[in-house]
Amino acid sequence: MRVGVPKEIKVHEYRVGLTPASVAELTAAGHEVVVETNAGTGIDFSDQDYVNVGARIVGTADEVFAQSDMIVKVKEPQAVEIARLEARHTLFTYLHLAPDPDQAHGLIKSGATCIAYETVTSRSGVLPLLKPMSEVAGRMSIQVAAHYLEKEQGGRGVLLGGVPGVAPAKIAILGGGVSGINAAQMATGLRADVTIYDINNDRLAELDMHFGSQIKTAYASKAAIADAVKHAEVVIGAVLIPGAAAPKLVTRDMLKTMKRGSVLVDISIDQGGCFETSRPTTHSDPVYEIDGIIHYCVANMPGAVARTSAFALNNATLPFVLRLANMGAEAAMAADPHLAEGLNVSGGKIRHQAVAEALGLPYEAA
């Protein structure tokens, strides 16, 4: 198969769909890999690094798309990239279609087979291709919160871990999944006062066993969330419903009860965000303030630590990329129902029910 790797063009996105190590696996298996020039320079991989493992370098994204059967990316295709897609293409990347009807309609129009990392499942029920970036985002959320709590950043001027004689910051983590648990690990390491909120009692019990006395857990009722927001200096939004839009857990009215200079970090922003006042931001303009509360809602948080993120992502995606290349998309998904769960769009139809419901579009099984 001819596999194409274009340079990412989303603002401040430095990751790359395939590292040279991943390309080496594909070329060793007999596949042709076409890489856009400078695709890996954001994480210190030169064109020569790709040539050394058998890739062919081309000068433009147009050439990558024209000369490839499968496109492997990191972030959702931008409008100019969607325009390059054809029905013959398989696109394998993060899509996050639920809050993005323009992208969805563009992919439908293209006729391409579009497989989303974030809805591929595993036998254990986790999301293996979302997990590494959720781990990164969860861990990043605490260092981001610590930074924006600083007074010169407009924050409350609070040290997360406090000092002897001064209480630590209170951190409320909404969602006890992969992002939430990684946020908690970092926050407890900094000696913050951490409470995780979730609606799954079994998950709360697991978290209690995992962390012991390092954290508190609470059922995420509306009243409990309202009380958490009122007392916390940091609220981390880490909720996820695969393929669907994130529920709005924190309302505009709740902001008025918060301490001025507190920080909201919305990891769920790729799926529309879990704060009513959330809107996507970029690494070049990451925060805004509403009612004295700082909002950090960067839609590609892991892009800030691009090298770590690219390696972590490739570790997870490579087995699926090889399977798709070796078998073709249709046969690979027929053989692996967990990979098939990643199919969001094909043949001009929405193929994932949760995505269709979020977008208000018809769903048709493949």
mmCIF file of N, CA and C in Angstrom, residues 225-232 254 257-259:
data_model
loop_
_atom_site.group_PDB
_atom_site.id
_atom_site.type_symbol
_atom_site.label_atom_id
_atom_site.label_comp_id
_atom_site.label_asym_id
_atom_site.label_seq_id
_atom_site.Cartn_x
_atom_site.Cartn_y
_atom_site.Cartn_z
ATOM 1 N N ILE A 225 -21.005 18.886 42.093
ATOM 2 C CA ILE A 225 -20.158 19.660 41.179
ATOM 3 C C ILE A 225 -20.257 21.148 41.489
ATOM 4 N N ALA A 226 -21.455 21.622 41.757
ATOM 5 C CA ALA A 226 -21.631 23.038 42.100
ATOM 6 C C ALA A 226 -20.835 23.403 43.347
ATOM 7 N N ASP A 227 -20.850 22.523 44.334
ATOM 8 C CA ASP A 227 -20.098 22.779 45.561
ATOM 9 C C ASP A 227 -18.592 22.709 45.298
ATOM 10 N N ALA A 228 -18.165 21.776 44.455
ATOM 11 C CA ALA A 228 -16.745 21.641 44.126
ATOM 12 C C ALA A 228 -16.220 22.892 43.445
ATOM 13 N N VAL A 229 -16.974 23.383 42.487
ATOM 14 C CA VAL A 229 -16.571 24.575 41.742
ATOM 15 C C VAL A 229 -16.456 25.780 42.672
ATOM 16 N N LYS A 230 -17.345 25.861 43.621
ATOM 17 C CA LYS A 230 -17.357 26.992 44.550
ATOM 18 C C LYS A 230 -16.086 27.056 45.389
ATOM 19 N N HIS A 231 -15.533 25.904 45.760
ATOM 20 C CA HIS A 231 -14.419 25.871 46.705
ATOM 21 C C HIS A 231 -13.056 25.613 46.064
ATOM 22 N N ALA A 232 -13.027 25.171 44.809
ATOM 23 C CA ALA A 232 -11.761 24.790 44.172
ATOM 24 C C ALA A 232 -11.047 25.991 43.570
ATOM 25 N N MET A 254 -22.410 29.024 37.698
ATOM 26 C CA MET A 254 -21.476 28.490 38.689
ATOM 27 C C MET A 254 -20.197 29.318 38.775
ATOM 28 N N THR A 257 -19.807 31.841 41.498
ATOM 29 C CA THR A 257 -19.572 31.393 42.874
ATOM 30 C C THR A 257 -18.100 31.090 43.127
ATOM 31 N N MET A 258 -17.301 31.094 42.080
ATOM 32 C CA MET A 258 -15.902 30.698 42.209
ATOM 33 C C MET A 258 -15.025 31.832 42.742
ATOM 34 N N LYS A 259 -13.876 31.456 43.272
ATOM 35 C CA LYS A 259 -12.895 32.435 43.738
ATOM 36 C C LYS A 259 -12.249 33.111 42.531
#
